[in-house]
CSV table of C-alpha atoms in Angstrom, one decimal:
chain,number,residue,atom,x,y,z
A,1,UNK,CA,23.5,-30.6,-13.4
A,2,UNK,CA,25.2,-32.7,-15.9
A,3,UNK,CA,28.6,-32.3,-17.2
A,4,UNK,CA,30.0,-32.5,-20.5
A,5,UNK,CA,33.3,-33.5,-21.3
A,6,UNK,CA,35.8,-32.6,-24.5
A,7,UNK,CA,38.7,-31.9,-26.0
A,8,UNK,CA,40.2,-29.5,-27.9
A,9,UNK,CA,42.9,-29.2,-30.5
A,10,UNK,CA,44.3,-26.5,-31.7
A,11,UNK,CA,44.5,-22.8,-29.8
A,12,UNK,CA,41.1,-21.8,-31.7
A,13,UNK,CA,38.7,-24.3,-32.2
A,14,UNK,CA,34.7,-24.5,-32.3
A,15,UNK,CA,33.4,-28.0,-31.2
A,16,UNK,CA,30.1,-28.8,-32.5
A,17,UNK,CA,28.2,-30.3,-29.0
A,18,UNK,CA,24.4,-30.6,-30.5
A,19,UNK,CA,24.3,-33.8,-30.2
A,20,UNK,CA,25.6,-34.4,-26.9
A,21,UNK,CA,23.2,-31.7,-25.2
A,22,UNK,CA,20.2,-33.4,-27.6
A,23,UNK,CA,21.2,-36.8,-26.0
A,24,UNK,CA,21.1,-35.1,-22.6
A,25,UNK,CA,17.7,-33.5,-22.8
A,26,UNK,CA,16.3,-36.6,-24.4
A,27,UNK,CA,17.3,-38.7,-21.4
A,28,UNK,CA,16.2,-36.2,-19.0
A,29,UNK,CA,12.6,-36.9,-20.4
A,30,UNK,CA,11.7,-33.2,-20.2
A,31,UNK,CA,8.5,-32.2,-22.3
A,32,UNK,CA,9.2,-28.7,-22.1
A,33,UNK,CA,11.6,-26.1,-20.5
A,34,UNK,CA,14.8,-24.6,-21.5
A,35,UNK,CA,18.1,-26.0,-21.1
A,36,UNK,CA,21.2,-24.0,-19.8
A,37,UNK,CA,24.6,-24.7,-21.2
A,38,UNK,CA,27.8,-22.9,-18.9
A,39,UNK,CA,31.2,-22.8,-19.5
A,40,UNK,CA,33.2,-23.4,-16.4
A,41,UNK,CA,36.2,-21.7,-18.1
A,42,UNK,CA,37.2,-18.3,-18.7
A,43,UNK,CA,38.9,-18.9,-22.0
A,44,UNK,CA,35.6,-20.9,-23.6
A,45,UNK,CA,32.7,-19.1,-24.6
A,46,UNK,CA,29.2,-20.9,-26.2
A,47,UNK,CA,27.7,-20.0,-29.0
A,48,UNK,CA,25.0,-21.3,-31.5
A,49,UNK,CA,25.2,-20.6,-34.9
A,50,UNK,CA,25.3,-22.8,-38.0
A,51,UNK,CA,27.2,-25.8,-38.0
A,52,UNK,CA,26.2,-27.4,-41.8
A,53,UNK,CA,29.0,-25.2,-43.3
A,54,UNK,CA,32.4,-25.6,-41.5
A,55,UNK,CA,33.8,-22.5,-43.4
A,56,UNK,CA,31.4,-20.6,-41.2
A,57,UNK,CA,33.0,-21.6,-37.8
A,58,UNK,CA,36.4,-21.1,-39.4
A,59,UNK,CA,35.5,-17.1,-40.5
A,60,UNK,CA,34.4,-16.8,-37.2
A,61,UNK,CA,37.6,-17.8,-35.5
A,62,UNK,CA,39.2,-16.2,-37.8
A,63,UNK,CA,37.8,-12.6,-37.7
A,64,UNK,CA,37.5,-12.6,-33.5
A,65,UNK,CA,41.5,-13.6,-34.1
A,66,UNK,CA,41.7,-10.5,-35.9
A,67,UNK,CA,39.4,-8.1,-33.6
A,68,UNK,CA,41.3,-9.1,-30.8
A,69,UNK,CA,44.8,-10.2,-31.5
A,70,UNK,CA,47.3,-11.7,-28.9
A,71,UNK,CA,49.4,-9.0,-28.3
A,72,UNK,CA,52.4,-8.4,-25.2
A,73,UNK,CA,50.7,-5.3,-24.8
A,74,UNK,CA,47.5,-6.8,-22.5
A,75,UNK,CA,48.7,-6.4,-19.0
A,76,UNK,CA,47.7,-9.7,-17.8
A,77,UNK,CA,50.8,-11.7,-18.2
A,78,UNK,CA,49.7,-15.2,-19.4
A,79,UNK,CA,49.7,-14.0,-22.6
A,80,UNK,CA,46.1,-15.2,-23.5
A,81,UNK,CA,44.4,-11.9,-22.3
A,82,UNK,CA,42.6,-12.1,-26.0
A,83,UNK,CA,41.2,-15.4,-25.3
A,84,UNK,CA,39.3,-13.8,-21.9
A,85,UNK,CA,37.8,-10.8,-23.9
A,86,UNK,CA,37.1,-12.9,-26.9
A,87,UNK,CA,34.9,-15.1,-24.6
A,88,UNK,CA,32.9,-12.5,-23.0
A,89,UNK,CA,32.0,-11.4,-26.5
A,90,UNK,CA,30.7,-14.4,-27.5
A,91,UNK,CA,29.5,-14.8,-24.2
A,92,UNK,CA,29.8,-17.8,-21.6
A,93,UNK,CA,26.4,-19.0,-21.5
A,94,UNK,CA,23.3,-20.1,-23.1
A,95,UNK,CA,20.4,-20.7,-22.7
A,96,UNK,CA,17.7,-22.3,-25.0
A,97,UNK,CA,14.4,-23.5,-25.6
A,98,UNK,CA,13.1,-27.1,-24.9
A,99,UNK,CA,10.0,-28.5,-26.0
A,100,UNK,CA,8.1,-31.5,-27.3
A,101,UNK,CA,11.2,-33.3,-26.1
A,102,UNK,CA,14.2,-31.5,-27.5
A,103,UNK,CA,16.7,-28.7,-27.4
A,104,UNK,CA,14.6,-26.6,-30.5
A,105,UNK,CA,16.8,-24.9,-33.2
A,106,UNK,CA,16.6,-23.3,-36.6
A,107,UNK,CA,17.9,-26.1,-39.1
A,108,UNK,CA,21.2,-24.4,-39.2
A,109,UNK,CA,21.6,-24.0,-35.8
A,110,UNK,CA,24.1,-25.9,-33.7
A,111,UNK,CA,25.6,-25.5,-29.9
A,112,UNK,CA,29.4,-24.4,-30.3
A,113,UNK,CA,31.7,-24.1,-27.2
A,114,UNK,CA,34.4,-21.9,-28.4
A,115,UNK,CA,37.8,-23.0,-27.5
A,116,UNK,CA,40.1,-19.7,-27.1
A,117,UNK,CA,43.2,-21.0,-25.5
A,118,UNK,CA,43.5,-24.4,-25.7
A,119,UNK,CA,44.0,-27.2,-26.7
A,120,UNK,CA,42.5,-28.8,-23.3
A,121,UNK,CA,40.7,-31.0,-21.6
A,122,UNK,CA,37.3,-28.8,-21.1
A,123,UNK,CA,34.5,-29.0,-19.5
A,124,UNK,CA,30.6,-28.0,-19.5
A,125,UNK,CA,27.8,-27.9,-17.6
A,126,UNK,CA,24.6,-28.6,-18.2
A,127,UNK,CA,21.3,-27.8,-16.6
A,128,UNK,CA,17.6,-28.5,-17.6
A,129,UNK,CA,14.7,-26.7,-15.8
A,130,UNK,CA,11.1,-27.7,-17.4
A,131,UNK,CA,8.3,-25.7,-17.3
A,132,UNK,CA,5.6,-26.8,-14.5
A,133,UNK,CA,2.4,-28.2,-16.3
B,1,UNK,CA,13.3,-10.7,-7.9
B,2,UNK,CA,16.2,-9.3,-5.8
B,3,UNK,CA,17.8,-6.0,-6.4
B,4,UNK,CA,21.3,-5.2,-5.7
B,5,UNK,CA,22.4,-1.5,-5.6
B,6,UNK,CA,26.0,-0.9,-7.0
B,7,UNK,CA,28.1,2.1,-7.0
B,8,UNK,CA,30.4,2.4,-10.1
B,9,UNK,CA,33.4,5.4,-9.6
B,10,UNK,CA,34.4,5.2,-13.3
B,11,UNK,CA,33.4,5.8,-16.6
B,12,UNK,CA,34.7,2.3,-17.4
B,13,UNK,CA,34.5,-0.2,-14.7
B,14,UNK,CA,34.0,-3.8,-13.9
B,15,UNK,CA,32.3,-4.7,-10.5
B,16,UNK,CA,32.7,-7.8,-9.4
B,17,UNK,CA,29.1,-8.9,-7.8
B,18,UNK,CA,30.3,-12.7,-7.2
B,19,UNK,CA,29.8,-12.3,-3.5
B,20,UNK,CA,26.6,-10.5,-3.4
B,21,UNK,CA,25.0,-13.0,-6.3
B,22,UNK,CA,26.4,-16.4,-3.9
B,23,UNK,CA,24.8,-14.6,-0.7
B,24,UNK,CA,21.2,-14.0,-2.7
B,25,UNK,CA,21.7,-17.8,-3.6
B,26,UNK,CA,22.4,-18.9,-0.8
B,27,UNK,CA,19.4,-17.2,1.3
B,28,UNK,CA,17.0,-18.6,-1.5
B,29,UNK,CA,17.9,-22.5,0.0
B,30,UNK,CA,17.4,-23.5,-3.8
B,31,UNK,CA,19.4,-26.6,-3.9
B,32,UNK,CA,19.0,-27.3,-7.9
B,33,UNK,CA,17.7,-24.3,-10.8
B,34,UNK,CA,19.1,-21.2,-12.0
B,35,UNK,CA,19.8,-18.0,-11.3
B,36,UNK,CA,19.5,-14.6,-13.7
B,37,UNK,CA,21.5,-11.4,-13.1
B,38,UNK,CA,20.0,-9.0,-15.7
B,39,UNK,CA,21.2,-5.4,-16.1
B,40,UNK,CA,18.4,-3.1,-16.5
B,41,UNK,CA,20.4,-0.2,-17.7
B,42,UNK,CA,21.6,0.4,-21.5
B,43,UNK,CA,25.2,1.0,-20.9
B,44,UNK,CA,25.5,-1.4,-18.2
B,45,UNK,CA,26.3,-5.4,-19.0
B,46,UNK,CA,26.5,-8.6,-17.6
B,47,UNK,CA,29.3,-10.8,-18.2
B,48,UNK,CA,31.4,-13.7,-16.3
B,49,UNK,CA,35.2,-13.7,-16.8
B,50,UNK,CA,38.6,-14.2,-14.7
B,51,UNK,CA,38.1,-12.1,-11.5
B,52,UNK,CA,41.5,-13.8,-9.6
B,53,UNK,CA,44.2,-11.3,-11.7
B,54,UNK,CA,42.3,-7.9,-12.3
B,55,UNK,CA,44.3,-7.0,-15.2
B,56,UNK,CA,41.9,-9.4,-17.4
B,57,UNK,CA,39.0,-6.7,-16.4
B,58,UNK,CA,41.8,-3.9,-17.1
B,59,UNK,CA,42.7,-5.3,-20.7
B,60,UNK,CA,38.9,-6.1,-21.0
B,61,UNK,CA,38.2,-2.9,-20.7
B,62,UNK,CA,40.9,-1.0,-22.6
B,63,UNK,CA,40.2,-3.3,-25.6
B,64,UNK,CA,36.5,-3.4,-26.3
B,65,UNK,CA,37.3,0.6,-25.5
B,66,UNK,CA,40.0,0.7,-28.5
B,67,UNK,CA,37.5,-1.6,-30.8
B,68,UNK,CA,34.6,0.8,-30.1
B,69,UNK,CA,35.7,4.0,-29.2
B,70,UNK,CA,34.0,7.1,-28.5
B,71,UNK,CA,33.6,9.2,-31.0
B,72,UNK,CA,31.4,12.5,-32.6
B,73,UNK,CA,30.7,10.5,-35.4
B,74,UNK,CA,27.9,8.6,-34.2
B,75,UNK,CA,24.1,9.9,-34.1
B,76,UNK,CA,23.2,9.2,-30.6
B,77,UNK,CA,23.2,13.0,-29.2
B,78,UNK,CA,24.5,11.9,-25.5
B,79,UNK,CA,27.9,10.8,-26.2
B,80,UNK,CA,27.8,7.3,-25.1
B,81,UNK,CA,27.1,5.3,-28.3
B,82,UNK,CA,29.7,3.2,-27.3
B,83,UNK,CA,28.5,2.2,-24.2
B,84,UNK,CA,25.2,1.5,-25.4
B,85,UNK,CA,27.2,-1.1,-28.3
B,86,UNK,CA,29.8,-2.5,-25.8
B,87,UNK,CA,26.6,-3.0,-24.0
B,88,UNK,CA,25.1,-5.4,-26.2
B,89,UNK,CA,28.8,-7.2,-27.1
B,90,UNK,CA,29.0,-8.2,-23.6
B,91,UNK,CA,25.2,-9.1,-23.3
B,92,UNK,CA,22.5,-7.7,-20.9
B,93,UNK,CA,22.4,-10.8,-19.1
B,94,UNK,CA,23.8,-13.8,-17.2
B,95,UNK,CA,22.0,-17.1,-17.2
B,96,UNK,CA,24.1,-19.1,-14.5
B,97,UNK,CA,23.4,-23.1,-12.9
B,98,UNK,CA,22.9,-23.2,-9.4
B,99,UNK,CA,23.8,-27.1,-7.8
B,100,UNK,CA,24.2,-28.0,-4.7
B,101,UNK,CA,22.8,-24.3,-3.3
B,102,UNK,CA,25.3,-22.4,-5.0
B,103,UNK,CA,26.0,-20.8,-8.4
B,104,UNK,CA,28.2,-23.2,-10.1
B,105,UNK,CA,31.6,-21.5,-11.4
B,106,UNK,CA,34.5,-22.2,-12.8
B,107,UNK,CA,37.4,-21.8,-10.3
B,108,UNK,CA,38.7,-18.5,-12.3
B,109,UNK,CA,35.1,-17.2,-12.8
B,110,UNK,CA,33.3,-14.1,-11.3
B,111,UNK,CA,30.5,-12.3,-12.0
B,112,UNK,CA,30.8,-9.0,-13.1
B,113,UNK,CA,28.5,-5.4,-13.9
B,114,UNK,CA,30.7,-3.9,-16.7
B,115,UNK,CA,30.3,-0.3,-16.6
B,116,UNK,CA,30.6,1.4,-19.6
B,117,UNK,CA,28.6,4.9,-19.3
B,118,UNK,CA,29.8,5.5,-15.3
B,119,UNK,CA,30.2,6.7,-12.6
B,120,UNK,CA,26.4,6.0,-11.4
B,121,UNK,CA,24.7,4.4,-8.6
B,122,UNK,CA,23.1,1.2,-10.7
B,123,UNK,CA,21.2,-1.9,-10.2
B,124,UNK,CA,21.1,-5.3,-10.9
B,125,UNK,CA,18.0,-7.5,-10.8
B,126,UNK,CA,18.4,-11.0,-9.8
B,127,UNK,CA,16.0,-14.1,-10.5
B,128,UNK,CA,16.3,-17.4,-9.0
B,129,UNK,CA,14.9,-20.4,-10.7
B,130,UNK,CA,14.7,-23.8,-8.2
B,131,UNK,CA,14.3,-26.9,-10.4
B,132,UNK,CA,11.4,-28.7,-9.6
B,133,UNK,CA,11.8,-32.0,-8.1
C,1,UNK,CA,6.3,-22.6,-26.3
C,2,UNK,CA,5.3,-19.9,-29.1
C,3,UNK,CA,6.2,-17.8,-32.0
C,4,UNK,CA,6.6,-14.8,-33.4
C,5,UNK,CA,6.6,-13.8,-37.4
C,6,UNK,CA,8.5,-10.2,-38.2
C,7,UNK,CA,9.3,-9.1,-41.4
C,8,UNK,CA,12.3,-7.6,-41.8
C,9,UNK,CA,12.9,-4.8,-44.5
C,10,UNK,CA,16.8,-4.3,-45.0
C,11,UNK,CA,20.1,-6.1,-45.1
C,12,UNK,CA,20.9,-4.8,-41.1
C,13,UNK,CA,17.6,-3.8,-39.0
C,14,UNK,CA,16.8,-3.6,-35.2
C,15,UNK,CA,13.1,-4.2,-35.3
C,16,UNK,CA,11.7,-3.7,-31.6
C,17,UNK,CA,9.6,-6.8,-30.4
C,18,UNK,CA,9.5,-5.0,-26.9
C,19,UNK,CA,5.2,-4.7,-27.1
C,20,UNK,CA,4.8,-8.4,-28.6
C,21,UNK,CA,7.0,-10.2,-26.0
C,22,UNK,CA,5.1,-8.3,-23.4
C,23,UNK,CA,1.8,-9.5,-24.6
C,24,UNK,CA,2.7,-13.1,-24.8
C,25,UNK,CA,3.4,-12.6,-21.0
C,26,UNK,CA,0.3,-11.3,-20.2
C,27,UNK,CA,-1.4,-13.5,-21.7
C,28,UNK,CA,0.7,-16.6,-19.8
C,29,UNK,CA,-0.6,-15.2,-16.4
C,30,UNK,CA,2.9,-15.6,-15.5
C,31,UNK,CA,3.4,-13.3,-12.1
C,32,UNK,CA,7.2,-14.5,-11.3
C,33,UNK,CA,9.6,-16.4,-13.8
C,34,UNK,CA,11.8,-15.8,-16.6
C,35,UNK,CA,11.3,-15.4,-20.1
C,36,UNK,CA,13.8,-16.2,-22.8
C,37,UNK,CA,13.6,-14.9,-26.7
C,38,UNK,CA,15.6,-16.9,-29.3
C,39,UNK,CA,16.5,-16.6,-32.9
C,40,UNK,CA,16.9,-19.8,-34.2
C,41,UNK,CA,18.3,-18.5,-37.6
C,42,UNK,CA,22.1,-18.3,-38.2
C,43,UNK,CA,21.7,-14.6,-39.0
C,44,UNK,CA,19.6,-12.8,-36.9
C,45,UNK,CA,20.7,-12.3,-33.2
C,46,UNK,CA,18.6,-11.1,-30.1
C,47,UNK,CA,19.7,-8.0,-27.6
C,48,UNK,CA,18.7,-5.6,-25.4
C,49,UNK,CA,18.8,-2.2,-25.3
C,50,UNK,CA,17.7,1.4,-25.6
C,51,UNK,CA,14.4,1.9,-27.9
C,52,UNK,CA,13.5,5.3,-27.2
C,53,UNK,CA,16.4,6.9,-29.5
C,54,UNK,CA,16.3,4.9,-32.6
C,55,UNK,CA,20.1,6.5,-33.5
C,56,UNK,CA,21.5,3.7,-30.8
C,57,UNK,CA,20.2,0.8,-33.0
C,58,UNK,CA,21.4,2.8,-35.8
C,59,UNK,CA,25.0,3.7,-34.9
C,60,UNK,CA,25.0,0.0,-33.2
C,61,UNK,CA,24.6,-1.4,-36.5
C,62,UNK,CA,26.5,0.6,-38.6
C,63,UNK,CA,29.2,0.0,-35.8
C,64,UNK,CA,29.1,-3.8,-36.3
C,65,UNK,CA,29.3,-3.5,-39.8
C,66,UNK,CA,32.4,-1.7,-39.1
C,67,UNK,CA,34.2,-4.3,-36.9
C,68,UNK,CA,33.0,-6.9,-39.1
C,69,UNK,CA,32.5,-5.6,-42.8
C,70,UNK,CA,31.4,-7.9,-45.8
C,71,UNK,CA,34.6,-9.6,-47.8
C,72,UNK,CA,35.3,-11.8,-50.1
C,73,UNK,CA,38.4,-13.2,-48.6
C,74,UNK,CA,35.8,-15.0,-46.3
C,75,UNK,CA,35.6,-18.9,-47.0
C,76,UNK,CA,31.8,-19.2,-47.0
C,77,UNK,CA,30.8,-18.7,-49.6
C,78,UNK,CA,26.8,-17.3,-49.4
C,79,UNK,CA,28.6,-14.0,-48.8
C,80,UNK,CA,26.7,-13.2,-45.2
C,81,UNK,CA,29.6,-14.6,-43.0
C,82,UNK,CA,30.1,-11.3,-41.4
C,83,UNK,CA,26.3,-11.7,-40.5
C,84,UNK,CA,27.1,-15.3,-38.9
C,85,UNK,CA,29.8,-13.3,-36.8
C,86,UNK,CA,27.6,-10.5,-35.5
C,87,UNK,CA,25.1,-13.0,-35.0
C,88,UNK,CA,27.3,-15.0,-32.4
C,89,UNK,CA,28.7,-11.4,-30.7
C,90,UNK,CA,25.2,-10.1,-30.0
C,91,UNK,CA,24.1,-13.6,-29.3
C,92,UNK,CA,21.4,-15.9,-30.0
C,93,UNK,CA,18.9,-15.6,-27.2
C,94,UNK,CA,17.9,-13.6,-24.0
C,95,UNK,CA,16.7,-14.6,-20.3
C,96,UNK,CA,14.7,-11.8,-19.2
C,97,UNK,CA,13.5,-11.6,-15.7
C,98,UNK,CA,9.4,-11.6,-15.1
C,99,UNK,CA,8.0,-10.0,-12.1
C,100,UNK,CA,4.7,-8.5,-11.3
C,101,UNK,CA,3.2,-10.4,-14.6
C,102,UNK,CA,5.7,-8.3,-17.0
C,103,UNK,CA,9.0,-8.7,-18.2
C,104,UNK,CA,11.6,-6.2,-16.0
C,105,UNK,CA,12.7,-4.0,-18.0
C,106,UNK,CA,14.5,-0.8,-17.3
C,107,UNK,CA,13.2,3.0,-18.3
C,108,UNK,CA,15.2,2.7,-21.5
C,109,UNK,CA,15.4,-0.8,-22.2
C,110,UNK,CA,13.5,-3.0,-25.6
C,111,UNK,CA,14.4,-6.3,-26.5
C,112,UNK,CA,15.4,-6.2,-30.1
C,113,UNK,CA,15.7,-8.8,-33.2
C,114,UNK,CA,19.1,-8.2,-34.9
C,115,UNK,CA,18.6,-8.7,-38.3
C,116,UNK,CA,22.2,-9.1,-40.5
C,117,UNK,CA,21.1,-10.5,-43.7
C,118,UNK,CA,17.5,-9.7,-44.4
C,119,UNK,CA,15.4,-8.6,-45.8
C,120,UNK,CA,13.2,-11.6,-44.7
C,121,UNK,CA,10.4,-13.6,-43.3
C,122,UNK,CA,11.8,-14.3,-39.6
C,123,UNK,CA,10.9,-16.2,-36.5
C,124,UNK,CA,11.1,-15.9,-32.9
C,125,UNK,CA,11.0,-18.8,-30.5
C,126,UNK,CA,9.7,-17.6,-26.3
C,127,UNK,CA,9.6,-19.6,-23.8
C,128,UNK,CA,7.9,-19.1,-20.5
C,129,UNK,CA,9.1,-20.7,-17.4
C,130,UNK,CA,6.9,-19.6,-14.1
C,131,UNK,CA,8.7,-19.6,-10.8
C,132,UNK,CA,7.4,-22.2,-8.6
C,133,UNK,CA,5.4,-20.9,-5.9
């Protein structure tokens, strides 16, 4: 398992880690196989979607903001109840396809941990299984 | 594949399986892989989130209720339409790491069935991958 | 790993994929592993869940398009940012469980891609990963 470290900024941020988990499989020398990216938090999710157009991580925040607002009414009293259910929307896992070498997405497609509550020191993990040949 | 019976006792519920998922894990002696809690119901999900203060399950619940509520409006004859969406909000599925023999999590995370369409008796299926070395 | 073409036919479509992702299996002589389904476009998301009574795919999307409707007072500006955001809330991938040379599914389950900004010609990525015996 590898681990992955970063930091965040603001309360709501999406941090583009393609090329960190692309450096990871690449050293890992794995043909084929899927890779497994886990957030060890409960207030950062993982997502994929596309990272050429900034504006498209910003609506994102944005509208879950909006979906699910901070609000005193949550009965959970640290006051970032939103940030829990927000990441079990966008869910706190992926897991993705390797082969000929590499983590494979669409060519809009980037790996997005989801900061909810920060900013932070956060972590994730990484795990690589290939496929027996 | 392991199956683990559950018993849910309300419409809306989430069960905390984090014990049962550890002890599977933990009989499989797989020191390095992953491990896959699927739902294999419709109005049943998967998710991992804060299982120390059960008012983040509470506000979970009451929130994804209030964004998709019940309601006569939708076509789906049985009445659970919004189980069957919160469903796929929360995902079908958990892909987790396991290291060192045991599912890696957060110190905050569990794993939890989130009923949406209870109370039933319901499954989970478990797979365990080991990674080969 | 292989692929899958679909054509999809309207702006927001559930097209069932249940039949073809069970044929690639049988054809991998796979008895025990894990299969997982990905979209790698920005706008098309994968889920599971009922296929028997197409009004659930129905009221599902109509319900997304609800909690996240078209605007303009989105920043990007191709106009399909609400089908970024549903992307990333149903998710981009599954890991499915394979026993018994199949993919588990429950009685009611399908696997299903969610198409938010079609119609189009669309992709999806499977990869196979057999449990070591």
């Amino acid at each position: 398992m590898y681990t992955l470290n970063i930091i965040t900024h603001r309360r709501e941020e999406m941090i583009d880690v393609t090329r960190e988990i692309q450096e990871l499989v690449a050293q890992a020398h794995v043909h084929s196989g899927i890779v497994v990216v886990q957030s060890p938090h409960t207030t950062l999710g993982v997502t994929v979607n596309e990272h050429a157009d900034p504006d498209v991580a910003r609506d994102m925040l944005s509208h879950l903001a909006q979906l699910v607002p901070q609000s005193p009414t949550f009965h959970h009293q640290e006051g970032n109840a939103d940030s829990h259910i927000k990441t079990s929307i966008v869910g706190p896992s992926v897991c993705l396809i390797i082969d000929q070498g590499r983590v494979q997405l669409g060519p809009w497609q980037g790996i997005f941990a989801c900061e909810f509550d920060g900013p932070r020191r956060r972590t994730l993990w990484v795990q690589i299984i290939p496929r027996p040949s």
